[in-house]
Amino acid sequence: QVQLLESGPGLVKPSQTLSLTCTVSGDSISSGDHFWSWIRQPPGKGLEPIGYIYYSGNSHSNPSLRSRLGMSVDTSKNQFSLQLRSVTAEDTAVYYCARGPGIAARWGLHYWGQGILVTVSS
Amino acid sequence: AIQMTQSPSSLSASVGDRVTITCRASEAIRNNLSWYQQKPGKAPKLLIYAASTLQSGVPSRFSGSGSDTSFTLTISSLQPEDFATYYCLQDYNYFTFGGGTKVEMK
């Protein structure tokens, strides 16, 4: 059974960097079969894609976040990570990691983490 | 960037009703469309992928159809556990979600 688990601080001060890690079990990031994604959901709002990364380190991201965004992958730990710089209150959201899209077939995001609420506040 | 327009944004329905939700893509996305159900405080759950393939374990009252720019999620007979918010997602080119449809009890 594939499982993903987000970890990181739940409170970040304005102008600082939000850093989250997603730990994957039941699948290998380095299998190369999928991208690995980040999605966020501000309180009471819809789902917003942040970006996704391949095991090689190649990534694609939301143009509105690209200037502040960093993504990385650690295949030895089967983890991928998100860094969002210069955060403001508008970055307050539940952050999800997910497996997908697929490489051979674009069949959506089959597995999601439980989500982690990150609040930006002083 | 591909835009996904989902409608309606909310609807009220009763147990047993047939419910239809639509997503329209701003350009053709073949069948690279999936549907998700989200309940409060929970992660989204995949219902349908490749526009019409039912995810394992999802009740058969859920079905999906469409291709290219127009897609539909249908719940044939709404059950109490189906009151939730539903999202479509295209991953043909990067990925984009629809705005969501909240299904509420009438």
Tab-separated table of C-alpha atoms in Angstrom:
chain	number	residue	atom	x	y	z
A	1	GLN	CA	0.000	0.000	0.000
A	2	VAL	CA	1.461	3.348	-1.046
A	3	GLN	CA	1.522	5.928	1.720
A	4	LEU	CA	2.735	9.523	1.798
A	5	LEU	CA	3.298	11.621	4.899
A	6	GLU	CA	3.992	15.337	5.045
A	7	SER	CA	6.180	16.746	7.802
A	8	GLY	CA	7.420	20.174	8.783
A	9	PRO	CA	6.610	23.139	10.993
A	10	GLY	CA	2.997	24.142	11.358
A	11	LEU	CA	3.829	27.793	11.984
A	12	VAL	CA	6.107	29.999	9.903
A	13	LYS	CA	6.794	33.703	10.379
A	14	PRO	CA	6.162	36.154	7.538
A	15	SER	CA	9.130	36.647	5.183
A	16	GLN	CA	10.673	33.332	6.269
A	17	THR	CA	10.920	30.064	4.328
A	18	LEU	CA	8.321	27.321	4.525
A	19	SER	CA	9.960	23.896	4.278
A	20	LEU	CA	8.064	20.624	4.024
A	21	THR	CA	9.097	17.032	3.368
A	22	CYS	CA	7.014	14.170	2.014
A	23	THR	CA	8.093	10.657	2.989
A	24	VAL	CA	6.936	7.887	0.677
A	25	SER	CA	6.436	4.239	1.617
A	26	GLY	CA	5.181	1.352	-0.472
A	27	ASP	CA	6.707	2.737	-3.674
A	28	SER	CA	10.105	3.952	-4.791
A	29	ILE	CA	10.512	7.519	-5.995
A	30	SER	CA	13.426	6.347	-8.141
A	31	SER	CA	11.269	3.831	-10.045
A	32	GLY	CA	10.697	6.653	-12.500
A	33	ASP	CA	7.040	5.772	-13.084
A	34	HIS	CA	5.570	8.968	-11.653
A	35	PHE	CA	6.062	12.598	-10.906
A	36	TRP	CA	5.672	13.547	-7.237
A	37	SER	CA	3.419	16.500	-6.547
A	38	TRP	CA	2.660	19.269	-4.095
A	39	ILE	CA	-0.821	20.789	-3.825
A	40	ARG	CA	-2.163	23.307	-1.329
A	41	GLN	CA	-5.590	24.383	-0.132
A	42	PRO	CA	-6.122	27.716	1.639
A	43	PRO	CA	-8.773	27.596	4.366
A	44	GLY	CA	-12.251	27.347	2.827
A	45	LYS	CA	-10.929	27.425	-0.731
A	46	GLY	CA	-10.163	25.031	-3.568
A	47	LEU	CA	-7.135	22.977	-4.519
A	48	GLU	CA	-4.122	24.780	-5.989
A	49	PRO	CA	-1.288	22.919	-7.714
A	50	ILE	CA	2.168	23.967	-6.525
A	51	GLY	CA	4.332	21.764	-8.707
A	52	TYR	CA	5.802	18.344	-9.246
A	53	ILE	CA	9.247	16.799	-9.382
A	54	TYR	CA	10.773	13.745	-11.008
A	55	TYR	CA	13.324	11.476	-9.321
A	56	SER	CA	16.014	13.031	-11.526
A	57	GLY	CA	15.307	16.435	-9.996
A	58	ASN	CA	13.504	17.856	-13.041
A	59	SER	CA	10.486	19.815	-11.916
A	60	HIS	CA	7.513	21.841	-13.146
A	61	SER	CA	5.810	24.483	-11.056
A	62	ASN	CA	2.997	26.989	-10.843
A	63	PRO	CA	4.160	30.205	-12.591
A	64	SER	CA	2.691	32.328	-9.805
A	65	LEU	CA	4.940	30.626	-7.234
A	66	ARG	CA	7.998	29.866	-9.343
A	67	SER	CA	10.101	32.811	-8.210
A	68	ARG	CA	9.776	31.736	-4.559
A	69	LEU	CA	9.662	27.975	-4.953
A	70	GLY	CA	12.263	25.258	-4.630
A	71	MET	CA	11.690	21.514	-4.884
A	72	SER	CA	14.132	18.693	-4.284
A	73	VAL	CA	14.211	14.925	-4.058
A	74	ASP	CA	16.255	12.555	-1.877
A	75	THR	CA	16.012	9.098	-3.392
A	76	SER	CA	18.141	7.557	-0.627
A	77	LYS	CA	15.474	8.488	1.913
A	78	ASN	CA	12.542	8.106	-0.527
A	79	GLN	CA	11.542	11.686	0.201
A	80	PHE	CA	10.796	14.835	-1.729
A	81	SER	CA	10.711	18.356	-0.360
A	82	LEU	CA	9.260	21.804	-0.868
A	83	GLN	CA	10.741	25.161	0.034
A	84	LEU	CA	8.677	28.347	-0.340
A	85	ARG	CA	10.550	31.561	0.366
A	86	SER	CA	9.338	34.955	1.578
A	87	VAL	CA	5.980	33.672	2.783
A	88	THR	CA	3.013	35.875	3.597
A	89	ALA	CA	-0.347	35.213	5.198
A	90	GLU	CA	-1.653	34.245	1.744
A	91	ASP	CA	0.538	31.140	1.911
A	92	THR	CA	-1.438	29.835	4.889
A	93	ALA	CA	-2.942	26.560	3.686
A	94	VAL	CA	-3.126	22.817	4.082
A	95	TYR	CA	-0.247	21.419	2.039
A	96	TYR	CA	-0.622	17.978	0.451
A	97	CYS	CA	1.898	15.760	-1.283
A	98	ALA	CA	0.698	13.199	-3.809
A	99	ARG	CA	1.931	10.562	-6.232
A	100	GLY	CA	1.411	11.499	-9.846
A	101	PRO	CA	0.946	12.413	-12.609
A	102	GLY	CA	2.185	9.227	-14.217
A	103	ILE	CA	4.893	9.222	-16.840
A	104	ALA	CA	3.492	6.624	-19.250
A	105	ALA	CA	-0.151	7.539	-18.621
A	106	ARG	CA	-1.580	10.714	-17.150
A	107	TRP	CA	-4.091	9.118	-14.807
A	108	GLY	CA	-4.289	11.628	-12.011
A	109	LEU	CA	-3.127	11.588	-8.414
A	110	HIS	CA	-3.855	8.166	-6.983
A	111	TYR	CA	-2.277	8.547	-3.554
A	112	TRP	CA	-2.277	11.581	-1.278
A	113	GLY	CA	-0.755	12.437	2.067
A	114	GLN	CA	-3.051	13.398	4.925
A	115	GLY	CA	-2.083	17.057	4.570
A	116	ILE	CA	-0.362	19.452	6.944
A	117	LEU	CA	-1.720	22.842	7.966
A	118	VAL	CA	0.884	25.569	7.712
A	119	THR	CA	-0.001	28.931	9.199
A	120	VAL	CA	2.001	32.041	8.366
A	121	SER	CA	1.843	34.389	11.319
A	122	SER	CA	4.151	36.365	13.566
B	1	ALA	CA	-2.080	27.232	-19.155
B	2	ILE	CA	-5.114	24.983	-19.407
B	3	GLN	CA	-8.102	26.325	-17.460
B	4	MET	CA	-10.712	23.984	-16.002
B	5	THR	CA	-14.211	25.401	-15.555
B	6	GLN	CA	-16.329	23.308	-13.212
B	7	SER	CA	-20.078	23.729	-12.769
B	8	PRO	CA	-22.118	24.171	-10.772
B	9	SER	CA	-20.071	25.527	-7.872
B	10	SER	CA	-22.670	24.117	-5.501
B	11	LEU	CA	-25.884	22.153	-5.631
B	12	SER	CA	-28.542	20.942	-3.259
B	13	ALA	CA	-29.843	17.412	-3.647
B	14	SER	CA	-31.662	14.679	-1.778
B	15	VAL	CA	-30.735	11.086	-1.097
B	16	GLY	CA	-31.594	9.066	-4.178
B	17	ASP	CA	-31.205	11.954	-6.614
B	18	ARG	CA	-29.139	11.720	-9.773
B	19	VAL	CA	-26.364	14.312	-9.662
B	20	THR	CA	-24.306	15.586	-12.588
B	21	ILE	CA	-21.199	17.764	-12.389
B	22	THR	CA	-19.428	19.159	-15.453
B	23	CYS	CA	-15.866	20.230	-16.193
B	24	ARG	CA	-14.832	22.028	-19.329
B	25	ALA	CA	-11.218	22.406	-20.429
B	26	SER	CA	-9.966	25.499	-22.227
B	27	GLU	CA	-8.277	23.229	-24.770
B	28	ALA	CA	-8.387	19.555	-25.673
B	29	ILE	CA	-6.937	17.268	-22.998
B	30	ARG	CA	-7.839	13.896	-24.545
B	31	ASN	CA	-8.992	11.727	-21.616
B	32	ASN	CA	-6.452	13.043	-19.077
B	33	LEU	CA	-9.139	13.976	-16.571
B	34	SER	CA	-9.735	12.644	-13.086
B	35	TRP	CA	-12.378	13.281	-10.420
B	36	TYR	CA	-11.907	13.568	-6.643
B	37	GLN	CA	-14.169	13.641	-3.611
B	38	GLN	CA	-13.133	15.668	-0.593
B	39	LYS	CA	-14.780	15.677	2.819
B	40	PRO	CA	-14.020	18.321	5.472
B	41	GLY	CA	-10.619	17.903	7.076
B	42	LYS	CA	-9.644	15.065	4.739
B	43	ALA	CA	-7.408	14.691	1.717
B	44	PRO	CA	-9.074	14.360	-1.683
B	45	LYS	CA	-9.941	10.816	-2.723
B	46	LEU	CA	-9.622	9.639	-6.321
B	47	LEU	CA	-12.936	8.459	-7.802
B	48	ILE	CA	-12.427	8.346	-11.565
B	49	TYR	CA	-9.330	8.524	-13.770
B	50	ALA	CA	-8.774	8.560	-17.520
B	51	ALA	CA	-12.153	10.327	-17.717
B	52	SER	CA	-14.231	7.173	-17.206
B	53	THR	CA	-12.280	4.503	-15.307
B	54	LEU	CA	-13.631	3.802	-11.839
B	55	GLN	CA	-10.929	3.630	-9.189
B	56	SER	CA	-10.816	0.337	-7.316
B	57	GLY	CA	-13.150	0.320	-4.332
B	58	VAL	CA	-15.288	3.243	-5.504
B	59	PRO	CA	-19.028	2.448	-5.655
B	60	SER	CA	-20.478	1.871	-9.106
B	61	ARG	CA	-23.019	4.688	-8.643
B	62	PHE	CA	-20.149	7.001	-9.618
B	63	SER	CA	-19.380	7.276	-13.322
B	64	GLY	CA	-17.440	9.574	-15.586
B	65	SER	CA	-17.661	10.427	-19.252
B	66	GLY	CA	-16.304	12.808	-21.855
B	67	SER	CA	-13.160	13.574	-23.784
B	68	ASP	CA	-11.148	16.488	-25.140
B	69	THR	CA	-12.898	19.534	-23.621
B	70	SER	CA	-16.118	18.366	-21.953
B	71	PHE	CA	-16.388	15.946	-19.045
B	72	THR	CA	-19.093	14.808	-16.657
B	73	LEU	CA	-19.183	13.129	-13.266
B	74	THR	CA	-22.498	11.443	-12.483
B	75	ILE	CA	-23.730	10.020	-9.204
B	76	SER	CA	-26.649	7.823	-10.186
B	77	SER	CA	-28.345	7.687	-6.780
B	78	LEU	CA	-26.957	10.020	-4.152
B	79	GLN	CA	-26.185	8.399	-0.810
B	80	PRO	CA	-25.734	10.121	2.571
B	81	GLU	CA	-21.981	9.588	2.460
B	82	ASP	CA	-21.748	11.370	-0.916
B	83	PHE	CA	-22.359	14.852	0.489
B	84	ALA	CA	-18.939	16.368	-0.104
B	85	THR	CA	-16.991	18.622	-2.462
B	86	TYR	CA	-15.935	17.263	-5.846
B	87	TYR	CA	-13.015	18.407	-8.000
B	88	CYS	CA	-11.844	17.620	-11.503
B	89	LEU	CA	-8.174	17.599	-12.448
B	90	GLN	CA	-6.478	17.682	-15.851
B	91	ASP	CA	-2.912	16.407	-16.118
B	92	TYR	CA	-2.558	16.483	-19.890
B	93	ASN	CA	-0.360	19.565	-19.674
B	94	TYR	CA	1.073	20.237	-16.213
B	95	PHE	CA	-1.963	19.953	-13.889
B	96	THR	CA	-4.965	22.120	-13.110
B	97	PHE	CA	-7.963	21.640	-10.854
B	98	GLY	CA	-11.509	22.767	-11.412
B	99	GLY	CA	-12.952	25.149	-8.856
B	100	GLY	CA	-14.939	22.487	-7.055
B	101	THR	CA	-18.615	21.572	-6.606
B	102	LYS	CA	-20.080	21.374	-3.129
B	103	VAL	CA	-22.920	18.861	-2.944
B	104	GLU	CA	-25.218	19.773	-0.055
B	105	MET	CA	-28.319	18.225	1.399
B	106	LYS	CA	-31.581	19.760	0.221
